[in-house]
Short mmCIF file of N, CA and C in Angstrom, two decimals:
data_model
loop_
_atom_site.label_atom_id
_atom_site.label_comp_id
_atom_site.label_asym_id
_atom_site.label_seq_id
_atom_site.Cartn_x
_atom_site.Cartn_y
_atom_site.Cartn_z
N MET P 90 97.80 126.18 263.66
CA MET P 90 97.75 125.24 262.57
C MET P 90 97.62 123.84 263.13
N LYS P 91 97.00 122.96 262.38
CA LYS P 91 96.70 121.63 262.88
C LYS P 91 97.90 120.70 262.86
N GLU P 92 98.94 121.03 262.07
CA GLU P 92 100.12 120.18 261.96
C GLU P 92 101.36 121.07 261.89
N ILE P 93 102.45 120.60 262.46
CA ILE P 93 103.71 121.33 262.39
C ILE P 93 104.16 121.46 260.94
N SER P 94 103.86 120.46 260.11
CA SER P 94 104.27 120.50 258.71
C SER P 94 103.70 121.71 257.97
N LEU P 95 102.53 122.18 258.39
CA LEU P 95 101.95 123.38 257.76
C LEU P 95 102.72 124.63 258.19
N ASN P 96 103.22 124.65 259.44
CA ASN P 96 104.10 125.74 259.87
C ASN P 96 105.38 125.73 259.04
N ILE P 97 105.92 124.54 258.80
CA ILE P 97 107.13 124.42 257.99
C ILE P 97 106.89 125.02 256.61
N LEU P 98 105.78 124.65 256.00
CA LEU P 98 105.44 125.17 254.68
C LEU P 98 105.36 126.69 254.68
N ASP P 99 104.68 127.24 255.66
CA ASP P 99 104.48 128.69 255.74
C ASP P 99 105.80 129.43 255.96
N ILE P 100 106.59 128.99 256.91
CA ILE P 100 107.82 129.71 257.25
C ILE P 100 108.87 129.54 256.17
N ALA P 101 109.00 128.35 255.61
CA ALA P 101 109.97 128.15 254.52
C ALA P 101 109.57 128.94 253.28
N LYS P 102 108.28 129.07 253.04
CA LYS P 102 107.81 129.90 251.92
C LYS P 102 108.19 131.36 252.17
N ASN P 103 108.09 131.81 253.41
CA ASN P 103 108.53 133.17 253.74
C ASN P 103 110.02 133.35 253.46
N SER P 104 110.80 132.29 253.69
CA SER P 104 112.24 132.34 253.40
C SER P 104 112.49 132.62 251.92
N THR P 105 111.77 131.90 251.06
CA THR P 105 111.98 132.12 249.63
C THR P 105 111.51 133.50 249.20
N LYS P 106 110.43 133.98 249.82
CA LYS P 106 109.97 135.34 249.52
C LYS P 106 110.97 136.39 249.97
N ALA P 107 111.79 136.03 250.98
CA ALA P 107 112.81 136.95 251.49
C ALA P 107 114.11 136.83 250.69
N GLY P 108 114.05 136.14 249.57
CA GLY P 108 115.20 136.07 248.67
C GLY P 108 116.17 134.94 248.97
N ALA P 109 115.81 134.02 249.83
CA ALA P 109 116.72 132.91 250.15
C ALA P 109 116.93 132.04 248.92
N THR P 110 118.18 131.69 248.68
CA THR P 110 118.50 130.74 247.62
C THR P 110 118.63 129.33 248.19
N LEU P 111 118.85 129.25 249.52
CA LEU P 111 118.92 127.97 250.22
C LEU P 111 118.15 128.07 251.53
N THR P 112 117.22 127.15 251.72
CA THR P 112 116.48 127.05 252.97
C THR P 112 116.70 125.65 253.52
N GLN P 113 117.21 125.59 254.75
CA GLN P 113 117.46 124.31 255.39
C GLN P 113 116.40 124.07 256.45
N ILE P 114 115.75 122.91 256.36
CA ILE P 114 114.72 122.51 257.31
C ILE P 114 115.26 121.28 258.03
N THR P 115 115.46 121.42 259.34
CA THR P 115 116.00 120.31 260.13
C THR P 115 115.02 119.98 261.25
N ILE P 116 114.74 118.70 261.37
CA ILE P 116 113.90 118.20 262.47
C ILE P 116 114.74 117.18 263.22
N ASP P 117 114.97 117.46 264.49
CA ASP P 117 115.65 116.51 265.37
C ASP P 117 114.60 116.01 266.36
N GLU P 118 114.35 114.71 266.30
CA GLU P 118 113.26 114.15 267.09
C GLU P 118 113.77 113.05 268.02
N THR P 119 113.43 113.20 269.28
CA THR P 119 113.73 112.16 270.27
C THR P 119 112.40 111.59 270.74
N GLU P 120 112.47 110.72 271.71
CA GLU P 120 111.24 110.15 272.24
C GLU P 120 110.35 111.23 272.86
N ASN P 121 110.99 112.26 273.46
CA ASN P 121 110.25 113.28 274.20
C ASN P 121 110.15 114.64 273.54
N THR P 122 111.03 114.95 272.61
CA THR P 122 111.04 116.29 272.01
C THR P 122 111.12 116.24 270.50
N LEU P 123 110.64 117.31 269.90
CA LEU P 123 110.81 117.55 268.47
C LEU P 123 111.36 118.97 268.35
N THR P 124 112.54 119.09 267.74
CA THR P 124 113.15 120.40 267.53
C THR P 124 113.12 120.69 266.04
N LEU P 125 112.51 121.79 265.69
CA LEU P 125 112.39 122.24 264.30
C LEU P 125 113.28 123.46 264.12
N ILE P 126 114.15 123.41 263.11
CA ILE P 126 115.00 124.55 262.77
C ILE P 126 114.81 124.84 261.29
N ILE P 127 114.45 126.08 260.99
CA ILE P 127 114.35 126.53 259.60
C ILE P 127 115.33 127.68 259.47
N GLU P 128 116.33 127.49 258.61
CA GLU P 128 117.40 128.46 258.46
C GLU P 128 117.54 128.82 256.99
N ASP P 129 117.72 130.12 256.71
CA ASP P 129 117.83 130.54 255.32
C ASP P 129 118.93 131.58 255.14
N ASN P 130 119.24 131.84 253.88
CA ASN P 130 120.21 132.88 253.54
C ASN P 130 119.52 134.05 252.84
N GLY P 131 118.28 134.30 253.22
CA GLY P 131 117.51 135.41 252.66
C GLY P 131 117.98 136.75 253.19
N CYS P 132 117.19 137.78 252.96
CA CYS P 132 117.59 139.15 253.31
C CYS P 132 117.65 139.41 254.80
N GLY P 133 117.11 138.51 255.62
CA GLY P 133 117.17 138.67 257.06
C GLY P 133 116.27 139.79 257.55
N MET P 134 116.38 140.06 258.85
CA MET P 134 115.57 141.09 259.48
C MET P 134 116.44 141.92 260.42
N THR P 135 116.03 143.15 260.61
CA THR P 135 116.69 144.00 261.59
C THR P 135 116.25 143.57 262.99
N GLU P 136 116.93 144.08 264.01
CA GLU P 136 116.53 143.77 265.39
C GLU P 136 115.09 144.19 265.65
N GLU P 137 114.70 145.33 265.12
CA GLU P 137 113.33 145.82 265.31
C GLU P 137 112.31 144.88 264.66
N GLN P 138 112.62 144.39 263.46
CA GLN P 138 111.72 143.46 262.79
C GLN P 138 111.62 142.15 263.55
N VAL P 139 112.74 141.67 264.08
CA VAL P 139 112.73 140.42 264.85
C VAL P 139 111.83 140.57 266.07
N LYS P 140 111.91 141.71 266.73
CA LYS P 140 111.05 141.95 267.90
C LYS P 140 109.57 141.98 267.51
N SER P 141 109.28 142.48 266.31
CA SER P 141 107.89 142.63 265.87
C SER P 141 107.30 141.37 265.24
N VAL P 142 108.15 140.48 264.75
CA VAL P 142 107.67 139.36 263.94
C VAL P 142 106.78 138.38 264.72
N CYS P 143 106.90 138.33 266.03
CA CYS P 143 106.04 137.44 266.81
C CYS P 143 104.67 138.03 267.08
N ASP P 144 104.47 139.27 266.69
CA ASP P 144 103.18 139.94 266.82
C ASP P 144 102.31 139.53 265.64
N PRO P 145 101.15 138.91 265.88
CA PRO P 145 100.31 138.46 264.77
C PRO P 145 99.80 139.60 263.89
N PHE P 146 99.92 140.83 264.35
CA PHE P 146 99.43 141.96 263.55
C PHE P 146 100.55 142.64 262.79
N PHE P 147 101.76 142.03 262.80
CA PHE P 147 102.88 142.55 262.03
C PHE P 147 103.11 141.65 260.83
N THR P 148 103.31 142.24 259.68
CA THR P 148 103.71 141.48 258.50
C THR P 148 104.41 142.43 257.55
N SER P 149 105.31 141.87 256.77
CA SER P 149 105.97 142.68 255.74
C SER P 149 105.21 142.57 254.41
N ARG P 150 104.17 141.74 254.39
CA ARG P 150 103.38 141.56 253.18
C ARG P 150 102.49 142.77 252.92
N THR P 151 102.17 142.95 251.65
CA THR P 151 101.23 144.01 251.29
C THR P 151 99.86 143.44 250.95
N THR P 152 99.78 142.09 250.81
CA THR P 152 98.51 141.47 250.41
C THR P 152 97.53 141.28 251.55
N ARG P 153 98.05 141.17 252.78
CA ARG P 153 97.17 141.10 253.93
C ARG P 153 97.86 141.76 255.11
N LYS P 154 97.09 142.14 256.07
CA LYS P 154 97.60 142.98 257.14
C LYS P 154 98.13 142.22 258.35
N VAL P 155 97.98 140.91 258.39
CA VAL P 155 98.48 140.15 259.53
C VAL P 155 99.36 139.01 259.05
N GLY P 156 100.31 138.61 259.87
CA GLY P 156 101.18 137.48 259.59
C GLY P 156 101.10 136.50 260.74
N MET P 157 100.46 135.36 260.52
CA MET P 157 100.18 134.43 261.61
C MET P 157 101.19 133.29 261.73
N GLY P 158 102.04 133.06 260.73
CA GLY P 158 102.93 131.89 260.73
C GLY P 158 103.84 131.81 261.94
N ILE P 159 104.66 132.82 262.16
CA ILE P 159 105.60 132.83 263.28
C ILE P 159 104.86 132.84 264.62
N PRO P 160 103.87 133.73 264.81
CA PRO P 160 103.16 133.71 266.10
C PRO P 160 102.51 132.36 266.43
N LEU P 161 101.96 131.69 265.42
CA LEU P 161 101.32 130.39 265.68
C LEU P 161 102.35 129.31 266.01
N LEU P 162 103.50 129.34 265.33
CA LEU P 162 104.55 128.37 265.64
C LEU P 162 105.07 128.60 267.05
N LYS P 163 105.29 129.85 267.41
CA LYS P 163 105.76 130.20 268.76
C LYS P 163 104.76 129.72 269.81
N LEU P 164 103.49 130.00 269.58
CA LEU P 164 102.44 129.59 270.51
C LEU P 164 102.40 128.07 270.63
N SER P 165 102.45 127.38 269.49
CA SER P 165 102.40 125.91 269.51
C SER P 165 103.54 125.32 270.32
N ALA P 166 104.75 125.85 270.14
CA ALA P 166 105.90 125.33 270.89
C ALA P 166 105.77 125.64 272.38
N GLU P 167 105.44 126.88 272.69
CA GLU P 167 105.37 127.29 274.10
C GLU P 167 104.21 126.62 274.84
N GLN P 168 103.13 126.28 274.14
CA GLN P 168 102.01 125.58 274.79
C GLN P 168 102.40 124.20 275.25
N THR P 169 103.45 123.63 274.65
CA THR P 169 103.91 122.31 275.08
C THR P 169 105.02 122.41 276.12
N GLU P 170 105.20 123.61 276.68
CA GLU P 170 106.30 123.89 277.60
C GLU P 170 107.64 123.76 276.91
N GLY P 171 107.62 124.04 275.58
CA GLY P 171 108.83 124.06 274.78
C GLY P 171 109.37 125.48 274.68
N SER P 172 110.11 125.74 273.62
CA SER P 172 110.72 127.07 273.47
C SER P 172 110.70 127.50 272.01
N PHE P 173 110.99 128.78 271.82
CA PHE P 173 110.98 129.37 270.48
C PHE P 173 112.03 130.48 270.43
N GLU P 174 112.74 130.57 269.30
CA GLU P 174 113.76 131.60 269.14
C GLU P 174 113.92 131.97 267.66
N ILE P 175 114.12 133.24 267.41
CA ILE P 175 114.47 133.73 266.07
C ILE P 175 115.77 134.50 266.19
N VAL P 176 116.70 134.15 265.31
CA VAL P 176 117.96 134.89 265.19
C VAL P 176 118.06 135.31 263.73
N SER P 177 118.32 136.58 263.49
CA SER P 177 118.36 137.07 262.12
C SER P 177 119.42 138.15 261.96
N LYS P 178 120.03 138.17 260.79
CA LYS P 178 120.97 139.22 260.41
C LYS P 178 120.47 139.83 259.11
N ALA P 179 120.22 141.13 259.15
CA ALA P 179 119.71 141.83 257.97
C ALA P 179 120.84 142.03 256.95
N GLN P 180 120.49 141.85 255.69
CA GLN P 180 121.45 142.04 254.60
C GLN P 180 122.01 143.46 254.60
N SER P 181 121.18 144.44 254.97
CA SER P 181 121.63 145.83 255.00
C SER P 181 122.74 146.05 256.02
N GLU P 182 122.73 145.27 257.08
CA GLU P 182 123.74 145.40 258.13
C GLU P 182 124.87 144.37 258.01
N HIS P 183 124.58 143.24 257.38
CA HIS P 183 125.55 142.15 257.22
C HIS P 183 125.53 141.67 255.76
N PRO P 184 126.10 142.44 254.84
CA PRO P 184 125.98 142.11 253.42
C PRO P 184 126.54 140.74 253.02
N GLU P 185 127.52 140.23 253.76
CA GLU P 185 128.14 138.96 253.40
C GLU P 185 127.58 137.76 254.17
N ASP P 186 126.94 138.02 255.30
CA ASP P 186 126.49 136.94 256.18
C ASP P 186 125.12 137.30 256.74
N HIS P 187 124.07 137.01 255.98
CA HIS P 187 122.72 137.41 256.39
C HIS P 187 121.76 136.23 256.27
N GLY P 188 120.62 136.36 256.91
CA GLY P 188 119.61 135.32 256.87
C GLY P 188 118.91 135.20 258.21
N THR P 189 118.04 134.21 258.29
CA THR P 189 117.22 134.03 259.48
C THR P 189 117.23 132.57 259.90
N LYS P 190 117.22 132.37 261.21
CA LYS P 190 117.13 131.02 261.78
C LYS P 190 116.00 131.01 262.81
N VAL P 191 115.03 130.14 262.59
CA VAL P 191 113.89 129.96 263.50
C VAL P 191 114.04 128.60 264.15
N THR P 192 113.97 128.57 265.47
CA THR P 192 114.07 127.31 266.21
C THR P 192 112.87 127.17 267.14
N ALA P 193 112.17 126.04 267.02
CA ALA P 193 111.03 125.75 267.89
C ALA P 193 111.23 124.36 268.48
N VAL P 194 111.11 124.26 269.80
CA VAL P 194 111.25 122.98 270.48
C VAL P 194 109.89 122.63 271.09
N PHE P 195 109.44 121.41 270.82
CA PHE P 195 108.14 120.93 271.28
C PHE P 195 108.33 119.76 272.24
N ASN P 196 107.54 119.74 273.31
CA ASN P 196 107.49 118.62 274.23
C ASN P 196 106.41 117.67 273.67
N LYS P 197 106.83 116.54 273.13
CA LYS P 197 105.90 115.62 272.47
C LYS P 197 104.93 114.94 273.44
N ASN P 198 105.25 114.93 274.72
CA ASN P 198 104.40 114.26 275.70
C ASN P 198 103.33 115.17 276.28
N HIS P 199 103.35 116.42 275.89
CA HIS P 199 102.38 117.40 276.41
C HIS P 199 101.04 117.22 275.68
N ILE P 200 99.96 117.43 276.39
CA ILE P 200 98.62 117.27 275.81
C ILE P 200 98.38 118.22 274.64
N ASP P 201 99.05 119.36 274.62
CA ASP P 201 98.86 120.34 273.55
C ASP P 201 99.83 120.17 272.37
N TYR P 202 100.59 119.07 272.35
CA TYR P 202 101.52 118.84 271.25
C TYR P 202 100.76 118.64 269.94
N THR P 203 101.16 119.39 268.94
CA THR P 203 100.59 119.28 267.61
C THR P 203 101.41 118.26 266.83
N PRO P 204 100.79 117.30 266.16
CA PRO P 204 101.57 116.30 265.42
C PRO P 204 102.34 116.92 264.26
N LEU P 205 103.41 116.24 263.85
CA LEU P 205 104.21 116.71 262.74
C LEU P 205 103.38 116.79 261.46
N GLY P 206 102.60 115.79 261.18
CA GLY P 206 101.74 115.81 260.00
C GLY P 206 102.47 115.38 258.74
N ASP P 207 101.92 115.78 257.59
CA ASP P 207 102.40 115.34 256.28
C ASP P 207 103.56 116.21 255.79
N VAL P 208 104.72 115.96 256.36
CA VAL P 208 105.89 116.76 256.00
C VAL P 208 106.33 116.48 254.56
N VAL P 209 106.08 115.30 254.03
CA VAL P 209 106.41 115.00 252.63
C VAL P 209 105.64 115.94 251.70
N PHE P 210 104.37 116.14 251.99
CA PHE P 210 103.56 117.08 251.21
C PHE P 210 104.14 118.49 251.29
N SER P 211 104.51 118.92 252.49
CA SER P 211 105.05 120.28 252.65
C SER P 211 106.35 120.47 251.88
N VAL P 212 107.25 119.50 251.96
CA VAL P 212 108.53 119.61 251.25
C VAL P 212 108.33 119.60 249.74
N THR P 213 107.51 118.69 249.25
CA THR P 213 107.29 118.65 247.79
C THR P 213 106.58 119.90 247.30
N THR P 214 105.67 120.44 248.09
CA THR P 214 104.98 121.68 247.72
C THR P 214 105.96 122.85 247.65
N LEU P 215 106.88 122.92 248.60
CA LEU P 215 107.89 123.98 248.59
C LEU P 215 108.74 123.90 247.32
N ILE P 216 109.18 122.70 246.99
CA ILE P 216 110.03 122.52 245.80
C ILE P 216 109.26 122.84 244.54
N GLN P 217 108.03 122.37 244.46
CA GLN P 217 107.22 122.64 243.28
C GLN P 217 106.92 124.13 243.12
N GLY P 218 106.69 124.81 244.24
CA GLY P 218 106.36 126.23 244.19
C GLY P 218 107.55 127.13 243.92
N ASP P 219 108.75 126.68 244.26
CA ASP P 219 109.97 127.47 244.05
C ASP P 219 111.06 126.57 243.49
N PRO P 220 110.89 126.08 242.26
CA PRO P 220 111.84 125.11 241.71
C PRO P 220 113.24 125.67 241.47
N ASP P 221 113.40 126.98 241.47
CA ASP P 221 114.72 127.57 241.27
C ASP P 221 115.47 127.80 242.58
N LYS P 222 114.82 127.55 243.70
CA LYS P 222 115.44 127.70 245.02
C LYS P 222 115.91 126.33 245.48
N ASP P 223 116.85 126.33 246.41
CA ASP P 223 117.33 125.06 246.94
C ASP P 223 116.83 124.84 248.36
N PHE P 224 116.57 123.58 248.65
CA PHE P 224 116.08 123.16 249.95
C PHE P 224 116.92 121.97 250.42
N LEU P 225 117.32 122.02 251.68
CA LEU P 225 117.97 120.90 252.33
C LEU P 225 117.05 120.48 253.47
N TYR P 226 116.56 119.25 253.38
CA TYR P 226 115.65 118.72 254.39
C TYR P 226 116.33 117.58 255.12
N ILE P 227 116.34 117.65 256.44
CA ILE P 227 116.94 116.61 257.28
C ILE P 227 115.98 116.34 258.44
N HIS P 228 115.62 115.08 258.61
CA HIS P 228 114.79 114.68 259.75
C HIS P 228 115.51 113.53 260.44
N ARG P 229 116.02 113.81 261.64
CA ARG P 229 116.74 112.81 262.42
C ARG P 229 115.83 112.23 263.49
N THR P 230 115.82 110.90 263.59
CA THR P 230 115.06 110.21 264.64
C THR P 230 115.98 109.16 265.27
N SER P 231 115.52 108.53 266.32
CA SER P 231 116.32 107.47 266.94
C SER P 231 116.45 106.26 266.03
N ASN P 232 115.55 106.12 265.05
CA ASN P 232 115.59 104.98 264.13
C ASN P 232 116.38 105.26 262.86
N GLY P 233 116.78 106.50 262.63
CA GLY P 233 117.50 106.83 261.41
C GLY P 233 117.20 108.23 260.94
N GLU P 234 117.59 108.51 259.72
CA GLU P 234 117.51 109.86 259.18
C GLU P 234 116.88 109.86 257.79
N VAL P 235 116.10 110.91 257.52
CA VAL P 235 115.51 111.13 256.20
C VAL P 235 116.11 112.43 255.69
N THR P 236 116.63 112.41 254.45
CA THR P 236 117.26 113.62 253.90
C THR P 236 116.89 113.82 252.44
N LEU P 237 116.94 115.07 252.05
CA LEU P 237 116.77 115.44 250.64
C LEU P 237 117.50 116.76 250.43
N ASP P 238 118.33 116.82 249.40
CA ASP P 238 119.06 118.04 249.06
C ASP P 238 118.82 118.32 247.58
N THR P 239 118.11 119.40 247.29
CA THR P 239 117.78 119.71 245.89
C THR P 239 119.03 120.04 245.07
N ARG P 240 120.11 120.46 245.71
CA ARG P 240 121.35 120.71 244.98
C ARG P 240 121.88 119.42 244.36
N GLU P 241 121.76 118.32 245.10
CA GLU P 241 122.17 117.02 244.56
C GLU P 241 121.27 116.60 243.40
N LEU P 242 119.97 116.85 243.56
CA LEU P 242 119.03 116.52 242.47
C LEU P 242 119.38 117.29 241.20
N ARG P 243 119.69 118.57 241.35
CA ARG P 243 120.06 119.38 240.18
C ARG P 243 121.30 118.83 239.48
N ARG P 244 122.28 118.40 240.26
CA ARG P 244 123.50 117.83 239.66
C ARG P 244 123.17 116.57 238.87
N GLU P 245 122.28 115.74 239.41
CA GLU P 245 121.90 114.50 238.74
C GLU P 245 121.04 114.73 237.50
N LEU P 246 120.10 115.66 237.62
CA LEU P 246 119.15 115.89 236.52
C LEU P 246 119.71 116.78 235.42
N GLY P 247 120.65 117.64 235.75
CA GLY P 247 121.16 118.59 234.77
C GLY P 247 120.28 119.82 234.69
N GLU P 248 120.66 120.76 233.87
CA GLU P 248 119.98 122.04 233.77
C GLU P 248 118.67 122.00 232.99
N ASP P 249 118.47 120.96 232.18
CA ASP P 249 117.32 120.93 231.28
C ASP P 249 116.02 120.45 231.94
N ILE P 250 116.12 119.84 233.11
CA ILE P 250 114.91 119.29 233.75
C ILE P 250 114.63 120.08 235.03
N PRO P 251 113.57 120.89 235.02
CA PRO P 251 113.24 121.65 236.24
C PRO P 251 112.71 120.74 237.35
N LEU P 252 112.99 121.12 238.58
CA LEU P 252 112.52 120.32 239.72
C LEU P 252 111.00 120.31 239.83
N SER P 253 110.34 121.27 239.21
CA SER P 253 108.87 121.33 239.28
C SER P 253 108.19 120.40 238.27
N THR P 254 108.95 119.70 237.46
CA THR P 254 108.38 118.75 236.51
C THR P 254 107.59 117.69 237.28
N TYR P 255 106.43 117.35 236.78
CA TYR P 255 105.53 116.43 237.47
C TYR P 255 106.24 115.15 237.90
N GLU P 256 106.97 114.53 236.99
CA GLU P 256 107.65 113.26 237.31
C GLU P 256 108.69 113.44 238.41
N VAL P 257 109.36 114.58 238.42
CA VAL P 257 110.37 114.84 239.45
C VAL P 257 109.69 115.01 240.81
N ILE P 258 108.61 115.78 240.84
CA ILE P 258 107.89 115.99 242.11
C ILE P 258 107.35 114.66 242.65
N VAL P 259 106.79 113.83 241.78
CA VAL P 259 106.29 112.52 242.21
C VAL P 259 107.44 111.69 242.77
N TRP P 260 108.59 111.70 242.07
CA TRP P 260 109.74 110.93 242.52
C TRP P 260 110.22 111.43 243.89
N ILE P 261 110.29 112.74 244.08
CA ILE P 261 110.72 113.31 245.36
C ILE P 261 109.81 112.82 246.49
N GLY P 262 108.49 112.88 246.27
CA GLY P 262 107.54 112.41 247.28
C GLY P 262 107.74 110.94 247.60
N GLU P 263 107.92 110.11 246.56
CA GLU P 263 108.12 108.67 246.78
C GLU P 263 109.45 108.40 247.47
N TYR P 264 110.47 109.16 247.10
CA TYR P 264 111.79 109.00 247.70
C TYR P 264 111.74 109.29 249.21
N LEU P 265 111.08 110.37 249.57
CA LEU P 265 110.94 110.71 250.99
C LEU P 265 110.11 109.66 251.73
N LYS P 266 109.01 109.23 251.13
CA LYS P 266 108.15 108.22 251.77
C LYS P 266 108.91 106.91 251.98
N GLU P 267 109.73 106.52 251.00
CA GLU P 267 110.52 105.29 251.14
C GLU P 267 111.49 105.40 252.30
N GLN P 268 112.12 106.57 252.44
CA GLN P 268 113.05 106.76 253.57
C GLN P 268 112.31 106.66 254.90
N TYR P 269 111.11 107.26 254.97
CA TYR P 269 110.32 107.18 256.20
C TYR P 269 109.91 105.75 256.49
N GLU P 270 109.57 104.98 255.47
CA GLU P 270 109.21 103.58 255.67
C GLU P 270 110.40 102.79 256.18
N THR P 271 111.60 103.08 255.65
CA THR P 271 112.82 102.38 256.04
C THR P 271 113.10 102.56 257.53
N ILE P 272 112.82 103.74 258.06
CA ILE P 272 113.08 103.98 259.49
C ILE P 272 111.83 103.73 260.35
N ASN P 273 110.78 103.18 259.75
CA ASN P 273 109.53 102.88 260.46
C ASN P 273 108.98 104.09 261.21
N TYR P 274 108.85 105.18 260.50
CA TYR P 274 108.41 106.42 261.14
C TYR P 274 106.91 106.60 261.00
N ASN P 275 106.26 106.94 262.10
CA ASN P 275 104.85 107.31 262.10
C ASN P 275 104.74 108.68 262.77
N SER P 276 104.19 109.68 262.04
CA SER P 276 104.05 111.00 262.66
C SER P 276 102.91 110.94 263.62
#
C-alpha cells in the first residue's frame, strides 16, 4: 500500500468484522521510528490462524481468496529494517479476554519507509463505516498528541445522533486536523 494510513484502514476494518466493539489505534512516532499498534476486543484468532495470517493466500473472508492487509503491513515494516508482531487470543479459548494486537515498527530513515499518509481520512472512514463500533485513536509525537475517543463523542452527542451523521463526520475530520495543526505535524 502507498501509505500506512491505508493499512490502518484495512486492519481496523478487519477488527470490526471480527466483532470488535472497541478498536484502539496507537501511533508512537519519534524522529527515527513510527510504531503502529492496532488492538481490538474482537473474536481473536487461534495459534494456527495467527501463523497463517501473514500468508497472502490465507483469508477468513468468503468474498475473495487472498488477504493482503497483514502481509503488506508486515512487508512494509520489515523492509525498513523494522519489526512486526501479532498476538491474539481466540474467544473460543479465552471467552473473557480475547482479541488481537498487531504491532508494526518502521524505521523512518530507511529508503523504503512508506509515509503515514492521510490518517484523518482513514479514521473518519472507519467511524462512518461502523458508527456503532468504538474507536480510540492516539498519535503521539515529540511535539504533542492527537486523540479521538468515540465513546466520549457518544456521551456528548447522546443516543439520538449517530456518529455517521454527515455533520458529525465533518466535525471529527476538522477536529483531528486542528489537533495536527496545533502540533505542527506533517506526514
